Amino acid sequence: MKMPLFSASKAQYFSYDKSSENTKKSFVSTTLCLSSCENPNKRKMNSNDDTKVSCRPSDDKSTNEERKIKRMRNLSNQEKAEEEWYGVSTELTLFKDPWIIKKELTNSDLGQLSRLLLHTGPIEDHIIKYLNKDDKNNIQEGLGITVDVYDHDTDSTFELILKKWTTLNSYVLNGGWRMYFIRRRGLRKGDQIGLFWDRFASRLHFRVLSRASTEVFVDEKNPN
């Protein structure tokens, strides 16, 4: 004789053996579970195990990294422009290089003119557009403005002058460039530097990204 005991998640039966003087009770479990492709004879049944269900299609062969990329939020150009203006970002990216303005130093940057020559496009897109009206006018008229330049490598700040060089239609940093950066940091031709503008602190950030390879002179007559 079997007496069913029902619950929301599983059904259990108690079996009674009348052939014995003392009623013997045996337990039979009919717990519902998801089956797998493995051999059921090798599967241990445990009613206390939590059943894990995956909603991913069985034919999805994407890697974990690829699935993470698919879940990233994509912003429209208008949303990106608004967030850039307010200095925030809700777009997930794998990596964003902060050193937007990069330059490999030339002899002109290291000469007696004591100025760092910068291309027009990056300066206007990443610095000029965030300045107030008076500062913009002073730069365009060639008067320039004083800016704090923070050196990430040495944790130090120096004042330089940012102005427009109208004859070359470019921008320059001078007023201490040679003393505070060329000599102090030992900059030379071929070194790559990076810059970016912090519009909240209104200062320029500087870092030496890479050094030029050292050319070793070998005297063939006396190699030692």
XYZ file of C-alpha atoms in Angstrom:
224
model
C 0.000 0.000 0.000
C 1.362 3.437 -1.012
C 0.328 6.720 0.570
C 1.326 9.802 -1.480
C 2.574 12.901 0.285
C 2.551 15.910 -2.048
C 4.511 19.145 -1.793
C 5.098 22.070 -4.140
C 8.515 20.884 -5.288
C 8.491 17.131 -5.009
C 6.377 14.041 -4.320
C 7.367 11.434 -1.775
C 5.940 8.006 -1.068
C 6.088 5.785 1.978
C 5.893 2.060 1.321
C 4.585 -0.344 3.993
C 5.397 -4.033 4.052
C 2.504 -6.051 5.558
C 4.425 -9.311 5.555
C 6.349 -8.345 8.654
C 5.061 -8.091 12.147
C 6.554 -4.688 12.552
C 5.561 -2.442 9.769
C 8.580 -1.594 7.698
C 8.690 1.849 6.161
C 10.901 2.590 3.165
C 11.452 6.012 1.542
C 11.151 6.592 -2.187
C 11.981 10.001 -3.706
C 10.478 11.271 -6.942
C 12.218 14.643 -6.822
C 11.992 16.372 -10.194
C 15.297 17.570 -11.602
C 16.777 18.627 -14.918
C 18.463 15.829 -16.777
C 21.812 16.121 -18.456
C 23.607 14.210 -21.155
C 25.772 12.401 -18.666
C 25.193 8.822 -17.680
C 22.343 8.859 -15.094
C 23.893 5.839 -13.379
C 26.915 7.990 -12.515
C 24.823 10.860 -11.215
C 24.314 11.153 -7.475
C 20.824 12.163 -6.501
C 20.652 14.606 -3.628
C 17.370 16.303 -2.859
C 19.198 19.097 -1.039
C 21.160 20.221 -4.131
C 20.029 23.450 -5.741
C 19.083 23.042 -9.372
C 20.911 25.555 -11.569
C 19.174 26.610 -14.756
C 20.994 28.434 -17.583
C 19.039 30.694 -19.933
C 21.878 30.826 -22.457
C 21.149 29.019 -25.739
C 22.816 25.646 -25.965
C 24.538 26.635 -29.224
C 26.104 29.797 -27.739
C 29.847 29.233 -28.103
C 30.880 32.779 -27.134
C 33.663 33.185 -24.612
C 33.087 34.916 -21.285
C 34.877 38.009 -22.579
C 32.703 38.148 -25.713
C 29.508 37.823 -23.676
C 30.645 40.645 -21.391
C 31.270 42.876 -24.398
C 27.770 42.164 -25.724
C 26.273 43.358 -22.424
C 28.103 46.696 -22.539
C 25.994 49.793 -22.956
C 26.219 51.560 -26.316
C 25.615 55.316 -26.347
C 24.496 57.510 -29.201
C 26.751 60.347 -30.376
C 24.444 62.856 -28.682
C 24.593 61.004 -25.350
C 28.385 60.778 -25.581
C 28.631 64.526 -26.266
C 26.398 65.344 -23.272
C 28.369 63.117 -20.905
C 31.680 64.502 -22.184
C 30.470 68.035 -21.485
C 29.526 67.190 -17.882
C 32.673 65.156 -17.376
C 30.941 61.841 -16.642
C 30.546 58.571 -18.477
C 28.045 55.724 -18.111
C 29.406 53.839 -21.083
C 31.367 50.699 -20.272
C 34.661 50.408 -22.095
C 37.481 47.908 -21.837
C 40.134 50.601 -21.667
C 40.409 54.290 -22.407
C 43.795 55.922 -22.767
C 43.685 59.249 -20.869
C 46.696 60.672 -22.746
C 44.709 62.133 -25.613
C 47.416 64.518 -26.822
C 50.649 62.721 -27.690
C 53.808 63.917 -29.344
C 57.225 62.586 -30.209
C 59.667 65.343 -29.413
C 61.700 66.902 -32.225
C 64.733 69.165 -32.333
C 62.382 72.129 -32.651
C 60.742 71.263 -29.299
C 64.131 71.029 -27.598
C 65.859 74.068 -29.117
C 66.652 77.545 -27.869
C 63.131 78.822 -28.605
C 62.023 77.098 -25.400
C 58.566 76.041 -26.530
C 56.612 72.873 -27.160
C 54.844 73.008 -30.521
C 51.358 71.434 -30.479
C 49.005 70.676 -33.357
C 45.824 72.729 -33.660
C 43.172 69.983 -33.787
C 43.824 68.151 -30.499
C 44.335 71.397 -28.542
C 41.086 72.967 -29.761
C 39.077 69.744 -29.301
C 40.338 68.860 -25.818
C 41.409 72.142 -24.218
C 40.193 75.334 -25.903
C 36.536 74.264 -26.062
C 36.388 73.995 -22.251
C 37.891 77.410 -21.463
C 35.885 80.511 -20.615
C 35.364 83.253 -23.179
C 38.104 85.572 -21.870
C 40.752 82.832 -21.853
C 39.790 81.801 -25.385
C 40.186 85.393 -26.610
C 43.565 85.804 -24.901
C 44.857 82.631 -26.536
C 43.553 83.471 -29.995
C 45.019 86.970 -29.830
C 48.447 85.597 -28.978
C 48.523 86.872 -25.397
C 48.183 83.398 -23.960
C 47.056 82.202 -20.538
C 48.970 80.751 -17.602
C 48.195 77.081 -16.969
C 49.309 74.688 -14.254
C 51.047 71.611 -15.664
C 51.069 68.595 -13.359
C 53.901 66.111 -13.922
C 52.567 62.656 -13.061
C 55.999 61.053 -13.065
C 57.459 63.343 -10.399
C 54.259 64.501 -8.630
C 55.114 68.166 -9.193
C 53.348 71.170 -10.741
C 54.771 74.025 -12.819
C 53.313 77.064 -14.557
C 53.563 77.373 -18.340
C 51.955 79.682 -20.884
C 49.581 78.321 -23.504
C 49.194 80.527 -26.557
C 48.493 80.372 -30.265
C 51.369 80.791 -32.672
C 49.571 82.548 -35.507
C 52.426 82.345 -38.014
C 52.326 78.526 -37.957
C 48.630 78.258 -37.052
C 49.596 76.068 -34.100
C 49.674 76.253 -30.310
C 52.721 76.365 -28.069
C 53.605 75.841 -24.422
C 56.437 78.107 -23.278
C 57.462 80.308 -20.356
C 59.517 77.665 -18.573
C 59.231 74.650 -20.844
C 63.002 74.368 -21.281
C 63.882 74.806 -17.608
C 61.073 72.849 -15.934
C 60.736 69.998 -18.398
C 63.588 69.645 -20.902
C 66.404 70.090 -18.397
C 64.703 68.791 -15.277
C 63.349 65.628 -16.958
C 66.274 65.193 -19.341
C 64.029 65.147 -22.400
C 65.553 64.449 -25.779
C 64.641 63.875 -29.395
C 62.427 60.835 -29.903
C 60.895 60.807 -26.409
C 57.119 60.511 -26.497
C 55.090 62.656 -24.110
C 51.383 62.636 -23.293
C 49.045 65.445 -22.242
C 45.411 65.776 -21.235
C 43.318 68.618 -19.864
C 41.553 68.321 -16.517
C 38.582 70.653 -16.985
C 37.502 70.429 -13.334
C 40.867 71.435 -11.899
C 41.656 73.576 -14.990
C 45.138 72.188 -15.341
C 47.190 70.239 -17.840
C 48.557 66.784 -17.055
C 51.934 65.662 -18.365
C 53.768 62.333 -18.551
C 56.733 60.845 -20.409
C 55.147 57.847 -22.142
C 58.316 56.387 -23.646
C 61.984 57.176 -24.045
C 63.937 57.232 -27.284
C 66.179 54.256 -27.861
C 69.773 54.875 -26.846
C 72.246 54.728 -29.689
C 75.501 53.121 -28.591
C 78.646 54.201 -30.429
C 81.217 51.458 -30.861
C 84.781 52.291 -31.865
C 85.794 49.467 -34.197
C 89.476 50.130 -33.560
C 89.037 49.975 -29.801
C 85.772 48.114 -29.014
C 86.554 48.031 -25.307
